[in-house]
């Protein structure tokens, strides 16, 4: 991409708008064609098998200082004994710049804060790629953006291969043999069984990314056959979709040897004590990932050093990662963009349109330290309405009355018709990036079909009629409609909108919604929370409406597929079961769930495509969510890094922190910066003070 190209893009931003002006008419139509936008990079598609393999190599290498200071000094076994029998080998042909060299640091900036390391019991580690890097999962999906849709299959990772029984009800998985945690303890099927039995099946524990037994299908079982073999059984035949859920973030086991002794089943701890047993100050927490946390300074930085037991190598036998150190500066998400374009940070997912103009201008300059490349429109925002009317989250009388409204189709139609999406888009950024989004599958997805994407155009008068049809009238003339006299005391309709203030975009959109709903005659009150508290409240069902950025299933469809609908008691973001495990689905939600379940067991790509068209039509016609806007994101990465796969989207199957394959990135010696805080040091003892020399 040339600088000139970026400059033109920056100029375009002040030009035309992405929204086609439509005649005022509330008739259901297909959504307008989203406009093209420039500066989009192309992906180089590869065969799924071209990325990696597992095999023993004749010899292995590691950084000279590890050999000299640790192996030769008797502190660490030789590298060949630290690697599994057959390590994962990245193929050189799939590496943009080829075999790398050791050294340097990747400086991340994040807006989250670590609660602790117990991800399996629901603690956030701060997001922004920390947990993605620490945890390795049975399979991997981030890099699949470069694999053509008809060749798609999850990549092997901790599970190096798998096969189906003849009848398709049993899946046997073979784990990497002889791989070790970063403290040298062997990784085995026991780690998987502890995660499954005591963290997923034990519903007192709520893993961070919401893994539940149903994430892998209702009635699914898992058992260990031996140290390196496990067996899944499924109710349906060949539910291949679930193998995608064994990738980030729903099947990434933790170190059983460290976690188990703290779990209530094996100790006197309460569930809360288990969750909090590994605070952020606990250093050298054992991981399977490429880097281990060795230093933490509150509101300042988390530092990670290379994992000497990492189980991946390049074709020359060099143990990965190439980068010796990782930084996570504890700041804000907006600052991540600013630092990445300025060169004081190395990486950002440019995902807040409020920062597009400045970032594009800086990246277009000749001396710009970072590359900036847009992907397709794969970020969207929705208002999710809480659809549970049977007790999820213990609503009081007012909240219960709102839940009933949320389930009324006239009400949902009124809300979506009262949303002026052009105005919302312009409040983020002017120009061709932000487009109308009626909810459902995002337009950048391989499964998107515009003709199946139905949309109720902006029409405030029509919206008011729908509101009246829902039984709402302003009986006291104060401009806000009232509940019918026999509901919630006939009071004004007041709705609480759950949101996070971690992102400017969430704030801009939520405030826009408040103003637009005021015009419709509905009072919306913001319930603003820090990200982690928002997630807690949402997961517990404590909200009327929430404004929420889309996640993987609406972009990739094949990742986290069960979350596309209420396919189980805990799979939907906004409709979960009450404490008796009862789910009160409306007829269209039942249809959505049936369609998704058919997709999960469908093997023909054509059939899958048709099912998703059907899903999209049911979703958008019934206003399953009130879509707001969608737009592309751009990956910003410092120019000194090599092996960045061309066209990496910031979010498709997973976030770019996974998709770029950080363990393969490197910096040529001449370009290496002097950023390492713990040069020539390795992680120390789990729970100890920090790194060792
Ligand atoms: C946050 C950021 C994203 C991405 C993810 C990774 O959600 O907003 O851009 O970095 O963390 O988990
Ligand atoms: Ca009123």
XYZ file of C-alpha atoms and ligand atoms in Angstrom:
706
model
C 0.000 0.000 0.000
C 1.458 3.336 -1.013
C 1.500 6.461 1.091
C -0.426 8.229 -1.630
C -3.165 5.683 -1.298
C -3.442 6.326 2.417
C -3.446 10.070 1.848
C -6.341 9.764 -0.553
C -8.147 7.655 2.002
C -7.628 10.275 4.641
C -8.995 12.878 2.246
C -11.996 10.724 1.455
C -12.924 10.637 5.078
C -14.254 14.140 4.940
C -16.152 13.410 1.724
C -19.169 11.245 0.973
C -21.110 9.360 3.547
C -21.537 5.615 3.556
C -25.259 5.825 4.031
C -27.542 5.788 1.064
C -30.359 8.226 1.681
C -33.588 6.312 1.632
C -37.090 7.596 1.161
C -38.974 7.678 4.422
C -40.699 4.339 4.350
C -40.766 1.732 7.016
C -41.250 -1.188 4.655
C -38.982 -4.109 5.185
C -36.296 -4.120 2.472
C -32.898 -5.660 1.912
C -30.215 -3.510 3.501
C -28.529 -1.025 1.107
C -25.271 -2.115 -0.512
C -22.425 -1.044 1.786
C -20.076 1.302 -0.087
C -16.529 0.408 -1.037
C -13.761 1.926 0.972
C -10.132 2.230 -0.059
C -6.896 1.065 1.548
C -8.085 -2.487 1.973
C -5.329 -5.098 1.789
C -5.628 -8.448 0.088
C -5.186 -11.780 1.807
C -2.922 -14.398 0.198
C -4.949 -17.586 0.383
C -3.206 -20.844 1.224
C -4.031 -24.495 1.621
C -4.995 -25.332 5.230
C -2.170 -27.908 5.354
C 0.479 -25.429 4.206
C 0.909 -23.677 7.551
C 2.347 -26.247 9.952
C 3.142 -29.896 10.626
C 4.424 -32.024 13.522
C 7.734 -33.796 13.186
C 11.064 -34.466 14.809
C 13.979 -32.549 13.288
C 17.628 -33.694 13.286
C 18.749 -30.851 15.583
C 17.343 -27.911 17.519
C 18.621 -24.413 18.324
C 17.813 -21.767 20.880
C 19.114 -18.265 21.689
C 22.846 -18.390 22.464
C 22.339 -16.794 25.893
C 19.847 -19.492 26.951
C 22.331 -22.197 26.030
C 25.267 -20.457 27.723
C 23.664 -19.058 30.896
C 21.109 -21.753 31.587
C 21.807 -25.048 29.814
C 25.586 -25.002 30.133
C 25.257 -23.773 33.732
C 23.100 -26.829 34.551
C 19.961 -24.803 35.261
C 17.932 -26.101 32.335
C 17.888 -29.370 30.335
C 19.145 -29.195 26.730
C 16.634 -27.836 24.246
C 15.980 -31.211 22.596
C 14.845 -32.585 25.976
C 12.588 -29.609 26.594
C 10.737 -30.088 23.311
C 8.071 -32.730 22.676
C 8.869 -35.858 20.722
C 7.478 -34.231 17.600
C 7.271 -30.457 18.001
C 4.992 -28.294 15.905
C 6.984 -27.051 12.901
C 5.958 -23.898 11.023
C 6.586 -24.253 7.318
C 8.914 -21.632 5.884
C 6.835 -21.339 2.707
C 3.947 -19.921 4.757
C 6.153 -17.327 6.509
C 5.990 -13.954 4.734
C 9.690 -13.239 5.331
C 11.011 -16.688 6.183
C 13.188 -18.000 9.011
C 13.765 -15.345 11.678
C 16.324 -14.294 14.272
C 16.072 -14.013 18.061
C 15.736 -10.824 20.117
C 13.669 -7.663 20.667
C 10.323 -6.968 22.294
C 6.756 -6.390 21.177
C 5.298 -3.430 23.064
C 1.533 -3.755 23.458
C -0.662 -1.123 25.066
C -3.942 -2.232 26.634
C -7.003 -0.640 28.199
C -7.914 -3.602 30.427
C -6.463 -4.454 33.841
C -5.546 -7.932 35.109
C -7.794 -9.370 37.818
C -5.469 -12.354 38.143
C -4.255 -15.378 36.195
C -7.208 -17.694 36.885
C -8.791 -17.379 33.493
C -10.426 -20.830 33.967
C -12.407 -19.512 36.938
C -13.351 -16.332 35.091
C -10.597 -13.803 35.756
C -9.662 -11.404 32.989
C -5.936 -11.011 32.482
C -6.458 -7.577 30.870
C -7.293 -8.583 27.263
C -5.416 -7.043 24.336
C -3.720 -10.361 23.585
C -2.371 -11.366 27.006
C -4.628 -14.364 27.528
C -4.447 -15.244 23.829
C -0.662 -15.493 24.190
C -0.561 -17.297 27.545
C -3.118 -19.960 26.750
C -2.760 -22.540 24.036
C -5.852 -24.425 22.991
C -6.660 -27.843 21.545
C -7.171 -26.292 18.129
C -6.484 -22.866 16.626
C -8.530 -20.651 14.344
C -7.072 -17.114 14.225
C -4.761 -17.806 11.225
C -7.639 -19.366 9.237
C -8.438 -16.009 7.639
C -5.867 -17.052 4.991
C -7.588 -20.362 4.230
C -10.308 -20.500 1.548
C -13.811 -21.174 2.841
C -14.242 -24.542 1.105
C -10.982 -25.839 2.589
C -11.754 -24.677 6.100
C -10.895 -26.805 9.142
C -9.535 -25.768 12.539
C -5.746 -25.939 12.766
C -4.295 -28.558 15.078
C -2.529 -27.151 18.136
C -2.303 -29.017 21.467
C -4.381 -31.680 19.720
C -2.146 -32.709 16.837
C -4.705 -34.908 15.096
C -8.192 -36.382 15.485
C -10.441 -38.926 13.852
C -14.166 -39.679 13.816
C -15.739 -43.049 14.501
C -17.714 -44.572 11.628
C -21.047 -43.498 13.097
C -19.763 -39.973 13.741
C -20.632 -39.956 17.454
C -17.094 -40.377 18.760
C -14.113 -38.154 18.136
C -10.681 -39.360 19.230
C -8.056 -36.681 19.760
C -4.308 -37.215 19.970
C -2.390 -34.759 22.096
C 1.147 -33.586 21.617
C 3.430 -36.130 23.342
C 6.026 -34.945 25.804
C 5.152 -31.246 25.685
C 5.793 -29.331 28.919
C 4.363 -26.369 30.798
C 6.717 -23.425 31.171
C 7.863 -24.761 34.575
C 8.932 -28.071 33.021
C 5.965 -30.178 34.236
C 4.523 -32.447 31.582
C 1.320 -31.525 29.754
C -1.115 -34.459 29.590
C -4.774 -35.397 29.275
C -5.088 -34.743 33.010
C -4.896 -31.004 32.241
C -7.836 -31.421 29.857
C -9.875 -33.505 32.276
C -9.366 -31.033 35.118
C -10.555 -28.197 32.866
C -13.567 -30.176 31.625
C -14.758 -31.806 34.841
C -13.923 -29.189 37.433
C -14.243 -25.934 35.509
C -16.714 -26.519 32.657
C -19.033 -29.216 34.050
C -18.847 -27.703 37.559
C -21.160 -24.769 36.877
C -20.065 -23.029 40.099
C -16.991 -22.127 38.071
C -17.531 -19.733 35.191
C -14.589 -19.711 32.760
C -13.799 -16.320 31.280
C -15.042 -16.749 27.728
C -18.236 -18.430 28.852
C -17.444 -22.082 28.073
C -20.350 -24.196 29.272
C -21.082 -27.907 28.767
C -23.341 -26.934 25.846
C -20.530 -25.099 24.072
C -19.650 -28.565 22.764
C -23.232 -29.748 22.314
C -25.937 -30.816 24.736
C -25.080 -34.216 26.227
C -21.452 -34.234 25.038
C -18.956 -36.212 27.136
C -15.161 -36.260 27.318
C -12.908 -38.937 28.756
C -9.200 -39.642 28.884
C -8.063 -42.868 27.196
C -4.422 -42.447 28.193
C -1.920 -39.641 28.838
C -2.081 -38.436 25.277
C -5.484 -39.547 23.989
C -8.969 -38.279 24.778
C -12.347 -39.278 23.445
C -15.367 -37.071 22.877
C -18.863 -38.446 22.407
C -21.675 -36.419 20.857
C -25.448 -36.850 20.635
C -25.449 -35.876 16.947
C -23.336 -37.485 14.243
C -20.303 -35.560 12.949
C -20.882 -32.193 14.687
C -17.643 -30.883 13.155
C -18.420 -27.317 14.150
C -17.539 -28.063 17.797
C -13.875 -28.558 16.893
C -13.778 -24.795 16.263
C -14.929 -24.270 19.868
C -11.906 -26.208 21.070
C -9.816 -23.225 19.952
C -9.517 -19.880 21.802
C -11.218 -19.130 24.298
C -13.340 -22.148 25.198
C -10.915 -25.088 25.295
C -7.541 -23.819 26.434
C -6.692 -25.912 29.500
C -4.776 -24.478 32.456
C -1.992 -26.179 34.444
C -3.815 -28.807 36.544
C -0.750 -29.254 38.758
C -1.068 -25.637 39.904
C -4.840 -25.037 39.739
C -6.162 -28.317 41.109
C -4.786 -27.985 44.663
C -6.735 -24.698 44.975
C -10.056 -25.988 43.602
C -12.838 -26.514 46.217
C -13.171 -30.187 45.281
C -9.555 -30.841 46.305
C -9.091 -28.241 49.059
C -10.888 -26.290 51.777
C -11.170 -23.284 49.493
C -14.463 -21.664 48.522
C -15.124 -21.065 44.821
C -14.238 -17.436 45.378
C -10.930 -18.335 46.970
C -10.182 -20.631 44.032
C -10.916 -17.847 41.585
C -8.656 -15.436 43.453
C -5.798 -17.819 44.260
C -3.483 -16.345 41.607
C -3.509 -12.545 41.839
C -1.671 -10.473 39.203
C 1.301 -10.250 41.594
C 1.753 -14.036 41.339
C 4.672 -14.242 38.923
C 5.833 -16.974 36.549
C 2.388 -18.568 36.312
C 2.956 -21.784 34.282
C 1.675 -21.552 30.715
C 1.785 -23.441 27.420
C 2.087 -20.113 25.554
C 5.258 -18.612 24.127
C 5.838 -16.031 26.904
C 5.464 -16.169 30.703
C 4.490 -13.227 32.974
C 7.532 -12.195 35.028
C 6.776 -8.645 36.228
C 3.690 -6.640 37.100
C 3.494 -2.998 38.144
C -0.108 -1.833 38.772
C -1.342 0.747 36.231
C 2.054 0.624 34.581
C 3.125 -2.595 32.852
C 3.065 -6.390 32.659
C 6.264 -7.937 31.283
C 6.581 -11.444 29.819
C 9.731 -13.403 28.953
C 10.228 -16.300 26.568
C 9.001 -19.735 27.661
C 12.045 -22.056 27.574
C 9.743 -25.080 27.143
C 7.764 -23.721 24.205
C 6.890 -26.580 21.849
C 6.969 -24.939 18.436
C 9.967 -24.592 16.104
C 10.764 -23.397 12.593
C 11.969 -25.743 9.829
C 15.621 -25.102 10.773
C 14.870 -26.377 14.285
C 14.997 -22.964 15.964
C 12.828 -23.045 19.067
C 10.183 -20.337 18.986
C 9.319 -17.619 19.823
C 11.809 -15.381 18.050
C 10.883 -12.401 20.256
C 12.404 -12.594 23.740
C 10.051 -10.246 25.558
C 6.482 -8.921 25.483
C 5.188 -5.741 27.089
C 1.635 -4.846 27.986
C 1.545 -1.215 29.020
C -1.510 -0.553 31.176
C -3.167 2.486 29.630
C -6.346 2.983 27.562
C -7.549 1.418 24.316
C -7.532 4.805 22.589
C -3.925 5.315 23.684
C -3.051 1.994 22.034
C -3.868 3.554 18.627
C -2.004 6.754 19.457
C 1.144 4.931 20.629
C 1.139 2.463 17.738
C 1.046 5.183 15.077
C 3.581 7.265 17.011
C 5.976 4.312 17.351
C 6.109 4.142 21.154
C 3.860 1.075 20.958
C 4.133 -1.696 18.382
C 0.656 -3.032 17.797
C -2.946 -1.933 17.688
C -6.287 -3.100 16.415
C -7.618 0.212 15.122
C -11.228 -0.484 16.052
C -12.598 2.855 17.255
C -13.615 4.964 14.228
C -13.098 8.117 16.304
C -9.355 7.473 15.815
C -9.413 6.669 12.073
C -8.635 10.138 10.681
C -5.654 10.919 12.893
C -4.218 7.432 12.498
C -4.547 7.468 8.713
C -2.900 10.873 8.462
C 0.074 9.803 10.539
C 0.446 6.427 8.795
C 0.489 8.190 5.403
C 3.606 10.185 6.281
C 6.881 9.038 4.769
C 8.632 8.533 8.091
C 5.667 6.737 9.668
C 6.953 4.059 12.048
C 3.956 1.772 11.590
C 2.044 0.068 8.808
C -1.717 0.459 8.806
C -3.965 -1.841 6.779
C -7.736 -2.087 6.720
C -9.621 -5.366 6.457
C -13.289 -5.848 5.559
C -16.292 -4.727 7.634
C -16.210 -7.197 10.489
C -16.954 -5.003 13.489
C -20.529 -4.189 14.373
C -22.511 -2.908 17.307
C -25.902 -4.102 18.504
C -28.400 -3.279 21.151
C -29.134 -6.652 22.700
C -32.440 -6.794 24.530
C -32.790 -9.185 27.433
C -35.361 -11.729 26.194
C -35.725 -13.757 29.394
C -39.173 -13.380 30.950
C -38.798 -16.275 33.383
C -36.262 -15.024 35.843
C -32.699 -14.923 34.448
C -30.911 -12.248 36.481
C -33.788 -11.802 38.997
C -35.570 -8.792 37.461
C -37.690 -6.521 39.700
C -41.181 -5.432 38.598
C -39.930 -2.635 36.327
C -37.261 -4.811 34.716
C -39.770 -7.627 34.250
C -42.137 -5.222 32.477
C -39.240 -4.199 30.184
C -38.448 -7.850 29.438
C -42.074 -8.341 28.320
C -41.722 -5.305 26.052
C -38.471 -6.663 24.627
C -40.416 -9.768 23.614
C -43.065 -7.705 21.810
C -42.352 -7.508 18.083
C -44.075 -4.137 17.644
C -41.816 -2.761 20.334
C -38.642 -4.105 18.727
C -39.768 -2.776 15.350
C -40.446 0.632 16.908
C -36.953 0.760 18.384
C -35.140 -0.296 15.226
C -37.176 2.128 13.065
C -36.371 4.988 15.431
C -32.615 4.438 15.069
C -31.038 6.935 12.692
C -27.965 4.953 11.721
C -26.518 7.638 9.497
C -26.484 10.049 12.411
C -24.871 7.419 14.652
C -22.252 6.657 11.997
C -21.423 10.332 11.475
C -20.944 10.748 15.206
C -18.099 8.215 14.984
C -16.393 9.286 11.778
C -17.468 10.848 8.508
C -16.613 9.070 5.273
C -17.072 5.693 3.632
C -16.180 3.386 6.517
C -19.240 3.133 8.725
C -22.304 1.471 7.164
C -25.864 0.588 8.120
C -26.089 -2.606 10.150
C -29.471 -4.137 10.863
C -27.954 -6.890 13.033
C -26.941 -10.461 12.236
C -24.008 -11.668 10.149
C -21.613 -8.843 9.274
C -21.142 -7.823 5.649
C -17.424 -8.778 5.660
C -18.251 -12.389 6.506
C -17.962 -15.216 3.962
C -21.502 -16.201 4.948
C -23.051 -12.763 4.369
C -25.926 -12.496 1.908
C -27.280 -9.009 1.401
C -30.608 -10.126 -0.042
C -31.299 -12.052 3.167
C -30.406 -9.082 5.347
C -33.687 -7.322 6.031
C -33.891 -3.828 7.317
C -36.536 -1.415 8.598
C -35.436 2.026 7.367
C -35.402 5.029 9.705
C -38.961 6.322 10.092
C -39.774 8.055 13.369
C -43.492 8.462 12.646
C -43.826 4.808 11.667
C -41.904 3.878 14.812
C -44.368 5.779 16.975
C -47.241 3.843 15.416
C -45.496 0.585 16.255
C -45.047 1.783 19.813
C -48.796 2.441 20.067
C -49.414 -1.024 18.621
C -47.272 -2.360 21.473
C -49.779 -0.749 23.885
C -47.619 2.206 24.938
C -49.079 5.714 25.238
C -47.894 8.883 26.928
C -50.797 9.088 29.379
C -49.412 11.970 31.454
C -48.153 14.093 28.577
C -44.499 14.382 29.701
C -43.122 13.162 26.375
C -42.298 9.656 27.579
C -44.679 6.780 26.845
C -46.216 4.985 29.817
C -46.792 1.317 30.499
C -50.477 0.302 30.346
C -52.218 1.091 33.662
C -52.077 -2.518 34.836
C -48.333 -2.928 34.140
C -45.636 -1.522 36.425
C -48.127 1.003 37.845
C -48.554 2.663 34.449
C -45.265 4.481 34.980
C -43.076 5.984 32.262
C -41.113 3.411 30.267
C -37.585 3.694 31.549
C -34.897 1.363 30.254
C -31.418 0.864 31.586
C -28.693 0.419 28.931
C -25.655 -1.523 30.113
C -22.361 -0.392 28.556
C -18.647 -0.072 29.192
C -16.738 3.183 29.280
C -13.506 1.416 28.318
C -14.139 2.346 24.671
C -15.020 5.753 23.217
C -17.118 4.052 20.529
C -19.383 2.300 23.031
C -19.922 5.654 24.701
C -20.619 7.568 21.478
C -23.138 4.969 20.323
C -24.870 4.593 23.688
C -25.264 8.356 24.023
C -26.635 8.526 20.476
C -29.172 5.821 21.324
C -30.303 7.716 24.437
C -30.963 10.864 22.359
C -32.749 8.980 19.582
C -34.934 7.015 21.997
C -35.888 10.269 23.701
C -37.375 11.383 20.361
C -39.340 8.154 20.180
C -40.654 8.723 23.701
C -38.590 6.179 25.620
C -36.266 7.129 28.439
C -32.992 5.236 28.287
C -30.647 5.558 31.257
C -26.999 4.563 30.885
C -25.561 1.959 33.239
C -21.869 2.649 32.645
C -19.342 0.101 33.924
C -15.678 -0.785 33.600
C -15.285 -3.615 31.073
C -14.896 -6.429 33.566
C -17.899 -5.319 35.647
C -19.979 -4.929 32.503
C -19.110 -8.487 31.479
C -20.060 -9.775 34.937
C -23.422 -7.992 34.914
C -24.166 -9.159 31.372
C -23.230 -12.777 32.130
C -25.501 -12.728 35.183
C -28.449 -11.407 33.149
C -28.552 -8.113 35.075
C -29.540 -5.786 32.242
C -32.561 -4.548 30.261
C -30.601 -3.629 27.138
C -26.879 -3.701 26.454
C -24.865 -2.010 23.734
C -22.284 -4.529 22.623
C -19.582 -4.962 20.020
C -20.103 -8.102 17.922
C -17.979 -11.151 18.596
C -16.505 -13.938 16.468
C -19.656 -15.846 15.576
C -21.198 -12.967 13.602
C -17.971 -12.518 11.621
C -16.758 -16.063 11.021
C -19.979 -18.034 11.697
C -17.929 -21.229 12.122
C -16.239 -20.029 15.315
C -18.436 -20.132 18.451
C -21.345 -21.220 16.256
C -23.581 -22.302 19.192
C -23.554 -18.661 20.387
C -25.401 -17.561 17.251
C -28.656 -18.396 19.018
C -30.009 -19.824 22.253
C -28.972 -23.349 21.243
C -28.454 -24.252 24.898
C -29.338 -22.807 28.302
C -26.212 -20.593 28.391
C -25.063 -20.012 24.805
C -26.845 -16.765 23.873
C -25.483 -13.422 25.010
C -28.920 -12.057 25.886
C -31.253 -14.975 26.474
C -30.206 -17.545 29.032
C -32.028 -19.983 31.290
C -33.296 -19.191 34.794
C -31.906 -21.073 37.777
C -34.205 -24.016 37.027
C -32.474 -24.345 33.659
C -35.634 -23.290 31.807
C -35.352 -21.270 28.612
C -38.484 -19.414 27.452
C -37.754 -19.081 23.747
C -40.085 -17.165 21.445
C -41.056 -19.030 18.242
C -38.571 -17.155 16.033
C -35.768 -17.801 18.536
C -36.608 -21.491 18.385
C -36.338 -21.297 14.583
C -32.975 -19.549 14.873
C -31.678 -22.220 17.260
C -32.940 -25.040 14.996
C -31.249 -23.455 11.992
C -27.950 -23.118 13.868
C -28.165 -26.715 15.095
C -28.670 -27.899 11.532
C -25.656 -25.845 10.468
C -23.523 -27.530 13.155
C -24.092 -30.990 11.669
C -24.275 -29.959 7.994
C -21.264 -31.078 5.978
C -22.099 -29.637 2.564
C -20.860 -26.041 2.168
C -23.836 -25.194 -0.067
C -26.262 -26.425 2.544
C -24.402 -24.416 5.180
C -24.600 -21.265 3.052
C -28.355 -21.749 2.580
C -28.866 -22.290 6.300
C -27.081 -19.057 7.090
C -29.226 -17.143 4.585
C -32.256 -18.494 6.389
C -30.756 -17.590 9.758
C -30.055 -14.053 8.611
C -33.554 -13.553 7.278
C -35.255 -14.796 10.454
C -32.839 -12.782 12.586
C -33.238 -9.461 10.813
C -36.953 -9.740 10.036
C -37.735 -10.374 13.699
C -35.211 -7.829 15.007
C -33.373 -10.412 17.095
C -31.021 -7.560 17.973
C -31.176 -3.896 17.056
C -28.115 -3.558 14.835
C -26.538 -0.100 14.803
C -23.464 0.297 12.601
C -20.705 -1.833 11.098
C -17.249 -0.854 9.914
C -13.801 -2.243 9.113
C -10.851 -2.244 11.467
C -7.202 -1.744 10.616
C -4.176 -3.538 11.937
C -1.407 -1.156 12.955
C 1.957 -2.796 13.404
C 5.438 -1.360 13.640
C 7.404 -1.677 10.405
C 10.358 -3.421 12.059
C 8.366 -6.666 12.493
C 8.688 -9.378 9.829
C 6.445 -12.337 9.018
C 3.187 -10.424 9.435
C 0.759 -12.343 7.196
C -0.562 -10.002 4.463
C -4.136 -8.843 4.934
C -4.492 -9.991 8.549
C -7.931 -8.800 9.710
C -8.130 -7.408 13.218
C -10.980 -9.805 13.930
C -12.360 -12.708 11.979
C -11.954 -16.127 13.592
C -10.128 -14.467 16.449
C -8.359 -11.211 17.236
C -5.271 -10.273 15.240
C -3.063 -11.032 18.256
C -3.803 -14.679 17.450
C -4.057 -14.364 13.671
C -0.603 -12.827 13.092
C 1.024 -15.834 14.838
C 3.164 -13.771 17.187
C 5.542 -16.637 17.979
C 6.740 -16.437 14.345
C 7.239 -12.653 14.193
C 10.801 -11.382 14.295
C 12.873 -8.229 13.952
C 16.038 -8.233 11.783
C 19.091 -7.624 13.972
C 19.820 -4.215 12.423
C 16.313 -2.981 13.269
C 16.104 -4.349 16.810
C 15.190 -1.827 19.486
C 16.666 -1.574 22.940
C 13.445 -2.285 24.787
C 14.110 -5.420 26.823
C 13.707 -4.846 30.552
C 14.968 -8.288 31.560
C 17.600 -9.019 28.945
C 19.086 -12.522 29.096
C 16.652 -13.586 31.825
C 14.115 -16.437 31.886
C 10.973 -16.971 33.985
C 11.655 -18.031 37.577
C 9.733 -20.327 39.919
C 5.902 -20.243 39.831
C 4.694 -17.822 42.490
C 8.234 -16.462 42.927
C 9.304 -12.829 42.617
C 10.175 -12.581 38.976
C 12.600 -13.659 36.286
C 15.925 -15.377 36.919
C 19.405 -14.803 35.535
C -9.722 -6.125 23.542
C -9.394 -5.164 22.411
C -9.323 -5.908 21.089
C -8.381 -7.093 21.203
C -8.863 -7.975 22.303
C -7.994 -9.192 22.459
O -11.045 -6.571 23.443
O -10.366 -4.169 22.318
O -8.871 -5.075 20.070
O -7.070 -6.641 21.439
O -8.878 -7.246 23.535
O -8.521 -10.029 23.443
Ca -45.303 9.779 30.237
